[in-house]
Coordinates of C-alpha atoms in Angstrom, one line a residue:
M1 CA 9.2 90.6 53.5
S2 CA 8.0 88.7 50.4
E3 CA 9.9 89.1 47.1
T4 CA 6.8 90.6 45.5
L5 CA 6.5 93.3 48.2
A6 CA 10.3 93.9 47.8
R7 CA 9.9 94.4 44.1
L8 CA 7.2 97.0 44.6
R9 CA 9.4 98.8 47.2
L10 CA 12.3 98.8 44.8
A11 CA 10.2 100.1 42.0
R12 CA 8.8 102.9 44.2
S13 CA 12.2 103.9 45.7
E14 CA 13.7 107.3 45.1
G15 CA 16.6 107.2 42.6
V16 CA 15.6 103.9 41.0
G17 CA 14.3 104.3 37.5
P18 CA 13.4 101.7 34.9
T19 CA 17.0 101.1 33.7
Y20 CA 18.5 101.0 37.2
Y21 CA 15.8 98.7 38.5
R22 CA 16.7 96.2 35.7
R23 CA 20.4 96.5 36.5
L24 CA 19.8 96.0 40.3
L25 CA 17.9 92.8 39.7
E26 CA 20.4 91.5 37.3
R27 CA 23.2 92.4 39.7
F28 CA 21.8 91.1 43.0
G29 CA 19.3 88.4 41.8
S30 CA 16.3 89.6 43.9
A31 CA 14.7 92.8 45.0
R32 CA 15.3 91.9 48.7
A33 CA 19.0 91.6 48.1
A34 CA 19.0 94.9 46.1
I35 CA 17.2 96.8 48.9
A36 CA 19.7 95.4 51.4
A37 CA 22.5 96.7 49.2
L38 CA 20.9 100.1 48.7
S39 CA 20.3 100.5 52.5
R40 CA 24.0 100.8 53.0
H41 CA 23.9 104.0 51.0
P42 CA 21.1 106.1 52.5
E43 CA 22.8 109.3 51.3
R44 CA 22.0 108.3 47.7
F45 CA 18.9 106.0 47.9
R46 CA 15.8 106.0 50.0
A47 CA 13.8 102.7 49.8
A48 CA 10.0 103.1 49.7
S49 CA 8.3 102.3 52.9
E50 CA 7.4 98.6 53.4
A51 CA 4.1 99.7 55.1
D52 CA 3.2 102.1 52.3
C53 CA 3.8 99.5 49.6
A54 CA 1.9 96.8 51.6
R55 CA -1.1 99.2 51.8
E56 CA -0.8 99.9 48.0
M57 CA -0.9 96.2 47.3
A58 CA -3.9 95.6 49.6
A59 CA -5.9 98.5 48.1
T60 CA -5.1 97.4 44.5
A61 CA -6.2 93.8 45.3
E62 CA -9.4 95.1 47.0
M63 CA -10.5 96.8 43.8
G64 CA -9.6 93.7 41.7
G65 CA -6.4 95.1 40.3
R66 CA -3.1 93.2 39.7
F67 CA 0.6 93.9 39.7
L68 CA 2.8 92.8 36.8
F69 CA 6.6 92.9 37.6
L70 CA 9.3 93.1 35.0
G71 CA 11.1 89.7 34.7
E72 CA 8.1 87.7 35.8
P73 CA 6.2 85.3 33.4
D74 CA 2.9 87.3 33.2
Y75 CA 4.7 90.6 32.3
P76 CA 3.8 91.6 28.7
P77 CA 6.5 90.1 26.5
L78 CA 6.6 93.0 24.0
M79 CA 7.0 95.5 26.8
A80 CA 9.7 93.5 28.4
L81 CA 11.9 94.0 25.3
L82 CA 12.1 97.7 25.9
P83 CA 15.3 99.2 27.4
D84 CA 13.1 101.4 29.6
A85 CA 10.4 98.9 30.4
P86 CA 8.3 99.9 33.5
P87 CA 9.5 97.9 36.5
V88 CA 5.8 97.5 37.6
L89 CA 2.5 97.7 35.8
L90 CA -0.9 97.9 37.5
T91 CA -3.9 96.4 35.7
L92 CA -7.6 96.1 36.0
G93 CA -9.6 93.8 33.7
D94 CA -9.0 90.7 31.6
H95 CA -5.3 89.8 31.0
A96 CA -6.2 88.0 27.8
S97 CA -6.1 91.5 26.3
L98 CA -2.3 91.4 26.7
A99 CA -2.0 89.1 23.7
P100 CA 0.9 90.3 21.7
R101 CA -1.1 90.8 18.4
A102 CA -2.1 94.4 19.1
V103 CA -2.3 97.7 17.3
A104 CA -2.4 101.2 18.9
I105 CA -4.6 103.9 17.4
V106 CA -3.8 107.4 18.6
G107 CA -4.5 111.0 17.6
A108 CA -5.7 114.4 18.4
R109 CA -7.8 115.2 21.4
N110 CA -9.7 117.9 19.5
A111 CA -10.2 115.6 16.5
S112 CA -12.6 116.3 13.7
A113 CA -15.8 114.3 13.3
A114 CA -14.3 112.6 10.3
G115 CA -11.2 111.7 12.2
R116 CA -13.2 110.1 15.0
R117 CA -15.2 108.2 12.5
V118 CA -12.0 106.8 10.8
A119 CA -10.6 105.8 14.2
E120 CA -13.8 104.1 15.3
D121 CA -14.3 102.2 12.1
L122 CA -10.6 101.2 11.9
A123 CA -10.8 99.9 15.5
D124 CA -14.0 98.1 14.8
E125 CA -12.4 96.3 11.8
L126 CA -9.2 95.4 13.6
A127 CA -11.0 94.2 16.7
G128 CA -13.4 92.1 14.6
M129 CA -10.3 90.3 13.2
G130 CA -9.0 89.5 16.7
I131 CA -6.5 92.3 16.9
V132 CA -6.3 94.0 20.3
V133 CA -6.8 97.8 20.0
I134 CA -4.7 100.0 22.3
S135 CA -5.1 103.6 23.0
G136 CA -4.7 106.2 25.7
M137 CA -8.2 107.0 27.0
A138 CA -7.9 110.7 25.9
R139 CA -10.7 112.7 24.3
G140 CA -11.1 112.5 20.6
I141 CA -9.3 109.8 18.6
D142 CA -8.4 107.7 21.7
A143 CA -11.9 107.5 22.9
A144 CA -13.2 106.7 19.4
A145 CA -10.7 103.9 19.1
H146 CA -11.8 102.3 22.4
K147 CA -15.5 102.6 21.4
G148 CA -14.9 101.0 18.0
A149 CA -13.2 98.0 19.6
L150 CA -16.0 97.6 22.1
N151 CA -18.7 97.9 19.4
A152 CA -17.1 94.9 17.6
K153 CA -17.2 93.0 20.9
G154 CA -13.4 92.9 20.7
R155 CA -10.6 93.6 23.2
T156 CA -9.1 97.0 23.9
I157 CA -6.4 98.2 26.3
A158 CA -6.5 101.7 27.8
A159 CA -3.1 102.9 28.9
I160 CA -3.9 105.6 31.5
A161 CA -1.7 108.3 33.0
G162 CA -3.1 108.2 36.5
G163 CA -4.1 105.6 39.0
L164 CA -6.6 102.8 38.2
D165 CA -9.1 104.5 40.5
I166 CA -9.0 107.9 38.7
A167 CA -11.1 108.5 35.6
Y168 CA -9.5 111.0 33.3
P169 CA -10.8 112.9 31.5
P170 CA -13.9 112.8 33.7
E171 CA -16.3 112.5 30.8
N172 CA -14.6 109.2 29.9
A173 CA -15.4 107.6 33.3
M174 CA -18.2 105.4 31.9
L175 CA -16.0 104.3 29.0
Q176 CA -13.1 103.5 31.3
A177 CA -15.4 101.3 33.5
R178 CA -16.9 99.7 30.4
I179 CA -13.5 98.6 29.2
A180 CA -12.6 97.0 32.5
D181 CA -16.0 95.3 32.7
Q182 CA -16.3 94.0 29.1
G183 CA -13.2 92.0 28.5
G184 CA -10.7 94.9 28.1
L185 CA -7.9 96.1 30.3
L186 CA -6.8 99.2 32.0
I187 CA -3.0 99.5 32.5
T188 CA -0.8 102.1 34.2
E189 CA 2.5 102.6 36.0
A190 CA 1.0 104.9 38.6
P191 CA -0.1 103.9 42.1
L192 CA -3.8 104.3 43.2
G193 CA -4.8 107.8 43.8
T194 CA -2.4 109.3 41.3
A195 CA -4.0 112.3 39.5
P196 CA -2.8 112.6 35.9
Q197 CA -0.3 115.5 35.4
A198 CA 1.4 116.7 32.2
R199 CA 4.6 114.9 33.1
H200 CA 2.8 111.5 33.3
F201 CA 1.6 111.5 29.7
P202 CA 4.9 110.8 27.9
R203 CA 5.4 107.8 30.2
R204 CA 1.9 106.7 29.4
N205 CA 2.8 107.0 25.7
R206 CA 5.7 104.6 26.0
I207 CA 3.3 102.0 27.4
I208 CA 1.0 102.4 24.3
A209 CA 3.9 102.1 21.9
G210 CA 5.5 99.3 23.9
L211 CA 2.5 97.0 24.0
A212 CA 1.7 97.4 20.2
L213 CA 3.2 95.7 17.2
G214 CA 2.2 98.8 15.2
V215 CA 0.9 102.4 15.9
V216 CA -1.7 104.2 13.7
V217 CA -1.8 108.0 13.9
V218 CA -5.2 109.5 13.0
E219 CA -4.9 113.3 13.0
A220 CA -1.9 114.9 14.8
M221 CA -0.9 118.5 14.9
E222 CA 2.8 119.4 14.6
K223 CA 4.7 119.1 17.9
S224 CA 1.8 117.2 19.5
G225 CA 1.9 114.5 22.2
T226 CA 0.7 112.0 19.5
L227 CA 4.0 112.5 17.7
I228 CA 5.8 111.5 20.9
T229 CA 4.1 108.1 20.7
A230 CA 5.0 107.9 17.0
R231 CA 8.6 108.6 17.7
L232 CA 8.6 106.0 20.5
A233 CA 7.1 103.4 18.1
L234 CA 10.0 104.0 15.8
D235 CA 12.6 103.8 18.6
Y236 CA 11.1 100.5 19.7
G237 CA 11.2 99.1 16.2
R238 CA 7.4 99.0 15.8
E239 CA 5.5 99.6 12.5
L240 CA 4.2 103.2 12.1
Y241 CA 1.1 104.1 10.1
A242 CA -0.7 107.4 9.5
V243 CA -4.1 108.3 8.1
P244 CA -3.8 111.1 5.5
G245 CA -5.8 114.2 6.0
S246 CA -6.6 117.5 4.4
P247 CA -3.7 119.9 3.9
A248 CA -6.0 122.7 5.0
D249 CA -6.6 121.1 8.4
P250 CA -3.8 121.8 11.0
R251 CA -4.8 118.6 12.8
A252 CA -3.5 116.6 9.8
R253 CA -0.1 118.3 9.4
G254 CA 1.7 116.0 11.8
S255 CA 0.2 112.8 10.4
N256 CA 0.7 113.9 6.8
D257 CA 4.4 114.7 7.6
L258 CA 4.8 111.1 9.0
I259 CA 3.7 109.8 5.7
R260 CA 6.2 112.0 3.9
Q261 CA 8.9 110.6 6.2
G262 CA 8.0 107.0 5.4
A263 CA 5.1 105.9 7.6
H264 CA 2.7 103.5 6.0
L265 CA -0.3 105.2 4.5
C266 CA -3.4 103.8 6.2
E267 CA -7.0 104.0 5.2
N268 CA -8.4 100.7 6.5
A269 CA -7.5 97.5 8.4
A270 CA -6.1 95.9 5.3
D271 CA -3.4 98.6 5.1
V272 CA -2.5 97.8 8.7
L273 CA -2.4 94.0 8.3
E274 CA -0.2 94.3 5.1
F275 CA 2.8 95.4 7.2
L276 CA 1.9 94.1 10.6
P277 CA 4.6 91.5 11.7
Q278 CA 3.9 88.4 13.7
A279 CA 4.4 88.6 17.5
P280 CA 8.1 87.9 18.4
A281 CA 8.7 84.3 19.2
A282 CA 11.7 85.0 21.4
A283 CA 11.4 85.3 25.1
P284 CA 12.0 88.6 26.8
L285 CA 15.7 89.7 26.8
F286 CA 15.6 90.3 30.5
R287 CA 16.0 87.2 32.7
P288 CA 16.7 87.7 36.4
R289 CA 18.8 85.3 38.3
P290 CA 17.0 82.5 40.2
K291 CA 15.4 83.7 43.4
P292 CA 17.8 83.2 46.4
A293 CA 17.1 81.4 49.7
E294 CA 14.3 82.7 51.8
H295 CA 16.6 84.8 54.0
P296 CA 19.5 85.9 51.8
E297 CA 22.5 87.5 53.3
P298 CA 23.2 91.1 52.1
P299 CA 25.8 91.1 49.3
P300 CA 29.3 91.9 50.6
E301 CA 30.9 95.2 50.0
A302 CA 33.2 95.2 47.0
P303 CA 36.7 94.3 48.2
E304 CA 39.3 96.9 47.8
E305 CA 42.4 95.4 49.4
A306 CA 45.7 96.2 47.7
G307 CA 46.1 93.9 44.7
S308 CA 42.4 93.1 44.5
D309 CA 40.4 93.3 41.2
A310 CA 38.4 96.2 42.6
A311 CA 41.6 98.1 43.6
Q312 CA 43.0 97.5 40.1
V313 CA 39.9 98.9 38.4
L314 CA 39.8 101.9 40.7
E315 CA 43.5 102.7 40.0
L316 CA 42.7 102.7 36.2
L317 CA 39.7 105.1 36.5
S318 CA 39.9 108.8 36.4
T319 CA 37.6 111.8 35.8
T320 CA 38.3 111.3 32.1
P321 CA 35.6 108.9 30.7
I322 CA 36.8 105.5 29.4
S323 CA 34.8 102.9 27.6
V324 CA 34.1 99.7 29.5
D325 CA 35.6 97.6 26.7
E326 CA 38.8 99.5 26.9
L327 CA 38.9 99.2 30.7
A328 CA 38.3 95.5 30.4
R329 CA 41.3 95.1 28.1
R330 CA 43.5 97.1 30.5
C331 CA 42.6 95.2 33.6
Q332 CA 42.2 91.8 31.9
L333 CA 39.0 91.0 33.8
S334 CA 36.0 89.3 32.3
A335 CA 33.1 91.6 31.3
P336 CA 30.7 90.2 33.9
S337 CA 33.3 90.6 36.7
L338 CA 34.2 94.1 35.6
R339 CA 30.6 95.3 35.4
A340 CA 29.9 93.9 38.9
I341 CA 32.7 95.9 40.3
L342 CA 31.7 99.0 38.5
F343 CA 28.1 98.6 39.6
D344 CA 29.3 98.4 43.3
F345 CA 31.3 101.6 42.8
E346 CA 28.3 103.3 41.2
L347 CA 26.2 102.3 44.2
E348 CA 28.8 103.9 46.5
G349 CA 28.8 107.1 44.4
R350 CA 32.4 106.7 43.3
V351 CA 31.7 106.0 39.6
Q352 CA 29.2 107.5 37.1
T353 CA 28.0 105.8 34.0
L354 CA 28.0 107.9 30.8
P355 CA 26.5 107.6 27.4
G356 CA 28.3 105.3 25.0
D357 CA 29.0 102.7 27.7
R358 CA 31.7 104.8 29.3
V359 CA 32.5 105.3 32.9
A360 CA 34.4 107.9 35.0
L361 CA 35.1 108.7 38.6
S362 CA 32.3 110.9 40.1

């Protein structure tokens, strides 16, 4: 099994989310070694089928798609900085669109004609200046933003909620194909054949916010999905902009409220560029260990003989949460050694990790 196939299996495994995927690779150094470790705990983890993942890779390659894995050089650097960065991304189109100088334009699906015009004109301006325009391929503002970038013969990225082979909404099928064919890029976490469902869209929104240096909101109702993207942008430390709208239009209440809370007022591309930072020069925070030998031995079980470090840590733990820093002081172990022991305990279901970097017996 290749390391690439193993990474896809690990990403598709039950019980392995974005944060746990990152921790597994940091702990074991490769997906193959991580799967070997997980296989010792079938009651808690079920690795994805090697055959199913091989078929997914072959089908994606057949349609011209690619896989981008967290921790590898071609993974988008801005996305890699996120604490919940997707373990794997599937793409179709030109990867030059993943240049970090990008701005997202998002907004209401039932947008007004004026709102669509603003989004299209803004995307046209930004794309003409070499800025990549990102949006979510939805009706209304998203579609207008993609069209504006294409009209300027610029680059645009469509973050979609389903598989690369599913056009959603159906009326955007031609636009989706046009993006992939004319220098843009389609990007998703979902395997081929995945039909978009309501639960997929918040995950799609984090891709939009994660790829962009700034997010522009054009029309958003209160408690709308667009505001989820705006909140994610703030959580990720990205610049947030909003286009003002009429107080009489409920579609502008969410965007107007963002301005009241401190978002940059945006009417044109100059307003965006005034606050848009340069792309981060630092490499991604996540660096996996060097790949092991071709046929690595499974990591050994954590030793628990009397007097061992693991036994000492276990003796100090209880069902009452304790911070990892406090535990390190009590057992006098280095932080990396302690975290390795705790991670093995967590794999075995003995320890649970709690908010605030605390641990307790399960």
